[in-house]
């Protein structure tokens, strides 16, 4: 933004009023720091095991994929009473009541949140300067404010607390601040893990790999590592639906249908009855989503037995389908404000994070399990406040919820666009940031009010391109090579068959032990030490945890009582 080649950093943020926090606010003594996690706590945590909700969600997404590909709801013969086994509705667990979330933007903070010193200065600037709560205020000794951000924001905030834990001042000790990892960056991290595990080699790729799927669809601009969220999400989810299509094609082929003739496929589906829906979906579920499918679908490898060898190519398809499920469930639950599913997806990802080398996020997921159950003494009010605080509803509709850090990322996008368009020789970084941030929320509200006053509404919605043809085409390709189980077995020679659950389960006990040891180092600490969770475990790739891809932003703080507010921090580098 200037002729000088220099780097400048600033941090922005928003505060959100959490309606589920009690009027007197959360208290520090509501967290039981003496509680510890056990191996059984993790194994039996909601969402870890394949229970009824897991099966119902799998059947929902199978039905959804068939609808996306074939439009099965158009067939009159399929519109009868929904048979047992088909699931047209998502199995919601604990939805929040639809209501607009009140939020306000902070003034720009000219500190680098990417460092411990900058994070420390940001905490002081927000609570002492912008919230105007003096350092000697008694609230710092008893209150607890929730801070949401990506894993790095949480880690740096924790480091500040550990560096200050021996300070005599309640304000300086930062025990009044509870850092919590947010949903959007969790989803981004999990998508990167899927991409890393299932892309495979680019040269001569396996049909059931993402590398093959991207080449088949001629996708050239999506990076093969740490791709942008919106691009990678479409690649992964479309590949997921194509695999479901392939599994249906296998059944239709067994019924004598020429699956290469789409007219014949459509005619055959139209002739089916409602009970056939359940049969198709149940068969797909048993083949790819049942508990035994992940590891035992094709007989264990045992060269000394008479059992056939594993069909690793088919297992690659099955494991991809199951490993993507927590991401699909999380994003859908986030859209509809279901904190029950948010909690379940967090819990299920503990083993997955460990299995993909994401040790930092595994630590945060263990902490979320500890915090939402053991740490709060199973207090439902505190648990709900913590989980609900990670969601924001800007429109007040039942399907307009979004992750708190995603809301901040959208603000970052607006601010960056404004700064790029308005920057000139006399409009430097500091001036531009200070003028843009206070106007962003005001401009959005004014724009909507003006449209309402003259009865004009600009429709910003755009049509979504149907994935039907892509699913059919890729589904046929997968069916021809990887869609059916081969009794003779097949080996993957180009890359190792991923087994995320097994890899994570091997180090789970050690990870829990390490987690508890860190908690024991300081019983008064409100968070765990930022050192490596599994330093004594097998070395994993921690690059997935370095999610520095643009974090939240926001303008001037509006007057109000800051006691019920939630803060989200974000770093900007120019």
GROMACS .gro file of C-alpha atoms in nm, residues 12-290:
model
  279
   12UNK     CA    1  -0.925  -0.672   1.388
   13UNK     CA    2  -1.207  -0.839   1.574
   14UNK     CA    3  -1.572  -0.850   1.660
   15UNK     CA    4  -1.757  -0.901   1.985
   16UNK     CA    5  -2.077  -1.104   1.996
   17UNK     CA    6  -2.348  -1.110   2.258
   18UNK     CA    7  -2.403  -1.472   2.354
   19UNK     CA    8  -2.770  -1.509   2.456
   20UNK     CA    9  -2.694  -1.839   2.626
   21UNK     CA   10  -2.452  -1.691   2.878
   22UNK     CA   11  -2.631  -1.631   3.213
   23UNK     CA   12  -2.709  -1.269   3.303
   24UNK     CA   13  -2.436  -1.272   3.567
   25UNK     CA   14  -2.189  -1.408   3.313
   26UNK     CA   15  -1.971  -1.717   3.322
   27UNK     CA   16  -1.752  -1.763   3.629
   28UNK     CA   17  -1.399  -1.894   3.656
   29UNK     CA   18  -1.496  -2.126   3.941
   30UNK     CA   19  -1.743  -2.303   3.709
   31UNK     CA   20  -1.445  -2.478   3.550
   32UNK     CA   21  -1.317  -2.777   3.750
   33UNK     CA   22  -0.944  -2.786   3.682
   34UNK     CA   23  -0.896  -3.102   3.885
   35UNK     CA   24  -1.103  -3.314   3.643
   36UNK     CA   25  -0.910  -3.543   3.411
   37UNK     CA   26  -0.993  -3.731   3.093
   38UNK     CA   27  -0.984  -4.108   3.077
   39UNK     CA   28  -0.954  -4.338   2.781
   40UNK     CA   29  -1.317  -4.441   2.836
   41UNK     CA   30  -1.427  -4.075   2.831
   42UNK     CA   31  -1.301  -4.044   2.475
   43UNK     CA   32  -1.422  -4.385   2.355
   44UNK     CA   33  -1.773  -4.331   2.487
   45UNK     CA   34  -1.801  -3.960   2.409
   46UNK     CA   35  -2.108  -3.866   2.202
   47UNK     CA   36  -2.037  -3.918   1.833
   48UNK     CA   37  -1.727  -4.135   1.861
   49UNK     CA   38  -1.909  -4.464   1.822
   50UNK     CA   39  -2.131  -4.553   1.525
   51UNK     CA   40  -2.469  -4.512   1.695
   52UNK     CA   41  -2.819  -4.448   1.569
   53UNK     CA   42  -2.753  -4.082   1.494
   54UNK     CA   43  -2.445  -4.172   1.288
   55UNK     CA   44  -2.643  -4.425   1.084
   56UNK     CA   45  -2.931  -4.182   1.033
   57UNK     CA   46  -2.692  -3.911   0.913
   58UNK     CA   47  -2.525  -4.156   0.672
   59UNK     CA   48  -2.862  -4.256   0.528
   60UNK     CA   49  -2.955  -3.889   0.494
   61UNK     CA   50  -2.640  -3.807   0.297
   62UNK     CA   51  -2.679  -4.117   0.079
   63UNK     CA   52  -3.037  -4.010  -0.001
   64UNK     CA   53  -2.917  -3.654  -0.060
   65UNK     CA   54  -2.647  -3.773  -0.304
   66UNK     CA   55  -2.899  -3.981  -0.501
   67UNK     CA   56  -3.133  -3.682  -0.514
   68UNK     CA   57  -2.849  -3.456  -0.634
   69UNK     CA   58  -2.751  -3.704  -0.905
   70UNK     CA   59  -3.080  -3.858  -1.020
   71UNK     CA   60  -3.347  -3.624  -0.883
   72UNK     CA   61  -3.524  -3.922  -0.732
   73UNK     CA   62  -3.788  -3.702  -0.567
   74UNK     CA   63  -3.929  -3.642  -0.920
   75UNK     CA   64  -4.033  -4.003  -0.955
   76UNK     CA   65  -4.399  -4.043  -0.866
   77UNK     CA   66  -4.350  -4.405  -0.763
   78UNK     CA   67  -4.094  -4.293  -0.505
   79UNK     CA   68  -4.323  -4.040  -0.340
   80UNK     CA   69  -4.516  -4.284  -0.130
   81UNK     CA   70  -4.476  -4.323   0.246
   82UNK     CA   71  -4.107  -4.307   0.336
   83UNK     CA   72  -4.002  -4.665   0.403
   84UNK     CA   73  -3.782  -4.762   0.691
   85UNK     CA   74  -3.421  -4.729   0.578
   86UNK     CA   75  -3.460  -4.415   0.368
   87UNK     CA   76  -3.398  -4.083   0.539
   88UNK     CA   77  -3.502  -3.758   0.374
   89UNK     CA   78  -3.447  -3.549   0.689
   90UNK     CA   79  -3.126  -3.484   0.879
   91UNK     CA   80  -3.134  -3.627   1.234
   92UNK     CA   81  -3.099  -3.305   1.433
   93UNK     CA   82  -3.008  -3.342   1.799
   94UNK     CA   83  -2.991  -3.007   1.980
   95UNK     CA   84  -3.081  -2.708   1.764
   96UNK     CA   85  -3.060  -2.352   1.886
   97UNK     CA   86  -3.370  -2.131   1.854
   98UNK     CA   87  -3.349  -1.907   1.549
   99UNK     CA   88  -3.268  -1.548   1.649
  100UNK     CA   89  -3.041  -1.274   1.523
  101UNK     CA   90  -2.705  -1.252   1.695
  102UNK     CA   91  -2.609  -0.906   1.814
  103UNK     CA   92  -2.251  -0.819   1.733
  104UNK     CA   93  -2.028  -0.513   1.721
  105UNK     CA   94  -1.695  -0.444   1.560
  106UNK     CA   95  -1.378  -0.348   1.741
  107UNK     CA   96  -1.161  -0.056   1.645
  108UNK     CA   97  -0.849  -0.161   1.454
  109UNK     CA   98  -0.570  -0.295   1.673
  110UNK     CA   99  -0.226  -0.213   1.538
  111UNK     CA  100  -0.052  -0.514   1.684
  112UNK     CA  101   0.070  -0.838   1.529
  113UNK     CA  102  -0.145  -1.122   1.658
  114UNK     CA  103   0.102  -1.367   1.509
  115UNK     CA  104   0.334  -1.318   1.808
  116UNK     CA  105   0.293  -1.375   2.181
  117UNK     CA  106   0.380  -1.011   2.255
  118UNK     CA  107   0.128  -0.885   2.001
  119UNK     CA  108  -0.145  -1.115   2.135
  120UNK     CA  109  -0.076  -0.992   2.489
  121UNK     CA  110  -0.107  -0.631   2.377
  122UNK     CA  111  -0.431  -0.707   2.194
  123UNK     CA  112  -0.594  -0.855   2.505
  124UNK     CA  113  -0.506  -0.542   2.702
  125UNK     CA  114  -0.619  -0.306   2.428
  126UNK     CA  115  -0.959  -0.472   2.398
  127UNK     CA  116  -1.059  -0.514   2.761
  128UNK     CA  117  -0.876  -0.227   2.924
  129UNK     CA  118  -0.893   0.034   2.648
  130UNK     CA  119  -1.195  -0.042   2.428
  131UNK     CA  120  -1.415  -0.208   2.691
  132UNK     CA  121  -1.290   0.044   2.949
  133UNK     CA  122  -1.261  -0.214   3.228
  134UNK     CA  123  -0.982  -0.093   3.460
  135UNK     CA  124  -0.702  -0.334   3.545
  136UNK     CA  125  -0.803  -0.333   3.913
  137UNK     CA  126  -1.166  -0.421   3.838
  138UNK     CA  127  -1.292  -0.706   4.057
  139UNK     CA  128  -1.449  -0.878   3.757
  140UNK     CA  129  -1.109  -1.002   3.644
  141UNK     CA  130  -1.090  -1.222   3.952
  142UNK     CA  131  -1.420  -1.402   3.895
  143UNK     CA  132  -1.557  -1.354   3.543
  144UNK     CA  133  -1.478  -1.570   3.239
  145UNK     CA  134  -1.497  -1.437   2.883
  146UNK     CA  135  -1.489  -1.669   2.582
  147UNK     CA  136  -1.246  -1.606   2.296
  148UNK     CA  137  -1.297  -1.788   1.965
  149UNK     CA  138  -1.043  -1.813   1.687
  150UNK     CA  139  -0.831  -2.050   1.484
  151UNK     CA  140  -0.586  -2.291   1.641
  152UNK     CA  141  -0.295  -2.046   1.626
  153UNK     CA  142  -0.495  -1.770   1.793
  154UNK     CA  143  -0.591  -2.013   2.071
  155UNK     CA  144  -0.234  -2.136   2.110
  156UNK     CA  145  -0.084  -1.786   2.133
  157UNK     CA  146  -0.351  -1.674   2.381
  158UNK     CA  147  -0.271  -1.979   2.592
  159UNK     CA  148   0.099  -1.895   2.579
  160UNK     CA  149   0.022  -1.548   2.713
  161UNK     CA  150  -0.167  -1.703   3.005
  162UNK     CA  151   0.117  -1.941   3.086
  163UNK     CA  152   0.376  -1.663   3.072
  164UNK     CA  153   0.167  -1.454   3.313
  165UNK     CA  154   0.043  -1.725   3.552
  166UNK     CA  155   0.276  -1.614   3.837
  167UNK     CA  156   0.175  -1.248   3.813
  168UNK     CA  157   0.001  -1.106   4.122
  169UNK     CA  158  -0.245  -0.901   3.918
  170UNK     CA  159  -0.570  -1.075   3.821
  171UNK     CA  160  -0.575  -0.871   3.502
  172UNK     CA  161  -0.225  -0.973   3.401
  173UNK     CA  162  -0.278  -1.343   3.472
  174UNK     CA  163  -0.548  -1.360   3.204
  175UNK     CA  164  -0.744  -1.630   3.387
  176UNK     CA  165  -1.056  -1.441   3.288
  177UNK     CA  166  -1.004  -1.537   2.925
  178UNK     CA  167  -1.096  -1.878   2.779
  179UNK     CA  168  -0.957  -1.944   2.429
  180UNK     CA  169  -1.166  -2.186   2.219
  181UNK     CA  170  -1.097  -2.317   1.870
  182UNK     CA  171  -1.366  -2.237   1.613
  183UNK     CA  172  -1.554  -2.445   1.358
  184UNK     CA  173  -1.453  -2.294   1.023
  185UNK     CA  174  -1.080  -2.340   1.072
  186UNK     CA  175  -1.145  -2.688   1.212
  187UNK     CA  176  -1.328  -2.776   0.890
  188UNK     CA  177  -1.047  -2.629   0.682
  189UNK     CA  178  -0.791  -2.836   0.873
  190UNK     CA  179  -0.995  -3.155   0.827
  191UNK     CA  180  -1.035  -3.092   0.452
  192UNK     CA  181  -0.660  -3.046   0.422
  193UNK     CA  182  -0.614  -3.377   0.604
  194UNK     CA  183  -0.852  -3.549   0.360
  195UNK     CA  184  -0.667  -3.396   0.067
  196UNK     CA  185  -0.331  -3.507   0.205
  197UNK     CA  186  -0.448  -3.863   0.277
  198UNK     CA  187  -0.654  -3.935  -0.036
  199UNK     CA  188  -0.500  -3.737  -0.322
  200UNK     CA  189  -0.239  -3.999  -0.409
  201UNK     CA  190   0.018  -3.973  -0.689
  202UNK     CA  191  -0.053  -3.750  -0.987
  203UNK     CA  192   0.109  -3.988  -1.235
  204UNK     CA  193  -0.098  -4.299  -1.304
  205UNK     CA  194  -0.343  -4.230  -1.018
  206UNK     CA  195  -0.586  -4.480  -0.868
  207UNK     CA  196  -0.946  -4.429  -0.980
  208UNK     CA  197  -1.069  -4.391  -0.622
  209UNK     CA  198  -0.813  -4.117  -0.543
  210UNK     CA  199  -0.873  -3.742  -0.551
  211UNK     CA  200  -0.585  -3.696  -0.795
  212UNK     CA  201  -0.765  -3.911  -1.052
  213UNK     CA  202  -1.099  -3.740  -0.988
  214UNK     CA  203  -0.948  -3.394  -1.040
  215UNK     CA  204  -0.773  -3.504  -1.360
  216UNK     CA  205  -1.089  -3.670  -1.489
  217UNK     CA  206  -1.290  -3.353  -1.431
  218UNK     CA  207  -1.002  -3.141  -1.571
  219UNK     CA  208  -0.963  -2.941  -1.251
  220UNK     CA  209  -0.627  -2.766  -1.292
  221UNK     CA  210  -0.628  -2.459  -1.068
  222UNK     CA  211  -0.690  -2.626  -0.731
  223UNK     CA  212  -0.359  -2.684  -0.547
  224UNK     CA  213  -0.283  -3.043  -0.448
  225UNK     CA  214  -0.186  -2.931  -0.096
  226UNK     CA  215  -0.372  -2.694   0.140
  227UNK     CA  216  -0.612  -2.574  -0.127
  228UNK     CA  217  -0.851  -2.282  -0.055
  229UNK     CA  218  -1.149  -2.393   0.151
  230UNK     CA  219  -1.426  -2.311  -0.098
  231UNK     CA  220  -1.247  -2.488  -0.384
  232UNK     CA  221  -1.140  -2.796  -0.190
  233UNK     CA  222  -1.483  -2.837  -0.033
  234UNK     CA  223  -1.647  -2.863  -0.376
  235UNK     CA  224  -1.385  -3.111  -0.501
  236UNK     CA  225  -1.417  -3.337  -0.196
  237UNK     CA  226  -1.796  -3.326  -0.168
  238UNK     CA  227  -1.848  -3.388  -0.540
  239UNK     CA  228  -1.608  -3.683  -0.523
  240UNK     CA  229  -1.807  -3.813  -0.225
  241UNK     CA  230  -2.136  -3.800  -0.418
  242UNK     CA  231  -1.977  -3.966  -0.722
  243UNK     CA  232  -1.872  -4.261  -0.504
  244UNK     CA  233  -2.228  -4.299  -0.376
  245UNK     CA  234  -2.344  -4.292  -0.738
  246UNK     CA  235  -2.093  -4.564  -0.821
  247UNK     CA  236  -2.223  -4.786  -0.540
  248UNK     CA  237  -2.577  -4.750  -0.675
  249UNK     CA  238  -2.456  -4.829  -1.027
  250UNK     CA  239  -2.311  -5.154  -0.895
  251UNK     CA  240  -2.657  -5.255  -0.768
  252UNK     CA  241  -2.828  -5.151  -1.091
  253UNK     CA  242  -2.574  -5.348  -1.292
  254UNK     CA  243  -2.653  -5.657  -1.086
  255UNK     CA  244  -3.021  -5.604  -1.174
  256UNK     CA  245  -2.934  -5.622  -1.544
  257UNK     CA  246  -2.944  -5.248  -1.618
  258UNK     CA  247  -2.706  -5.108  -1.880
  259UNK     CA  248  -2.561  -4.831  -1.665
  260UNK     CA  249  -2.388  -4.670  -1.965
  261UNK     CA  250  -2.734  -4.597  -2.107
  262UNK     CA  251  -2.865  -4.316  -1.885
  263UNK     CA  252  -3.213  -4.334  -2.041
  264UNK     CA  253  -3.235  -4.699  -1.938
  265UNK     CA  254  -3.109  -4.610  -1.590
  266UNK     CA  255  -3.374  -4.341  -1.550
  267UNK     CA  256  -3.651  -4.567  -1.678
  268UNK     CA  257  -3.547  -4.841  -1.437
  269UNK     CA  258  -3.543  -4.603  -1.141
  270UNK     CA  259  -3.887  -4.467  -1.233
  271UNK     CA  260  -4.026  -4.819  -1.224
  272UNK     CA  261  -3.902  -4.879  -0.869
  273UNK     CA  262  -4.129  -4.864  -0.562
  274UNK     CA  263  -4.070  -4.690  -0.225
  275UNK     CA  264  -3.939  -5.008  -0.066
  276UNK     CA  265  -3.666  -5.017  -0.331
  277UNK     CA  266  -3.538  -4.685  -0.199
  278UNK     CA  267  -3.473  -4.846   0.137
  279UNK     CA  268  -3.309  -5.148  -0.025
  280UNK     CA  269  -3.068  -4.938  -0.231
  281UNK     CA  270  -2.979  -4.709   0.058
  282UNK     CA  271  -2.944  -4.993   0.308
  283UNK     CA  272  -2.714  -5.181   0.073
  284UNK     CA  273  -2.493  -4.873   0.027
  285UNK     CA  274  -2.485  -4.813   0.402
  286UNK     CA  275  -2.392  -5.174   0.484
  287UNK     CA  276  -2.126  -5.177   0.213
  288UNK     CA  277  -1.953  -4.849   0.295
  289UNK     CA  278  -2.066  -4.707   0.629
  290UNK     CA  279  -2.121  -4.993   0.873
   0.00000   0.00000   0.00000
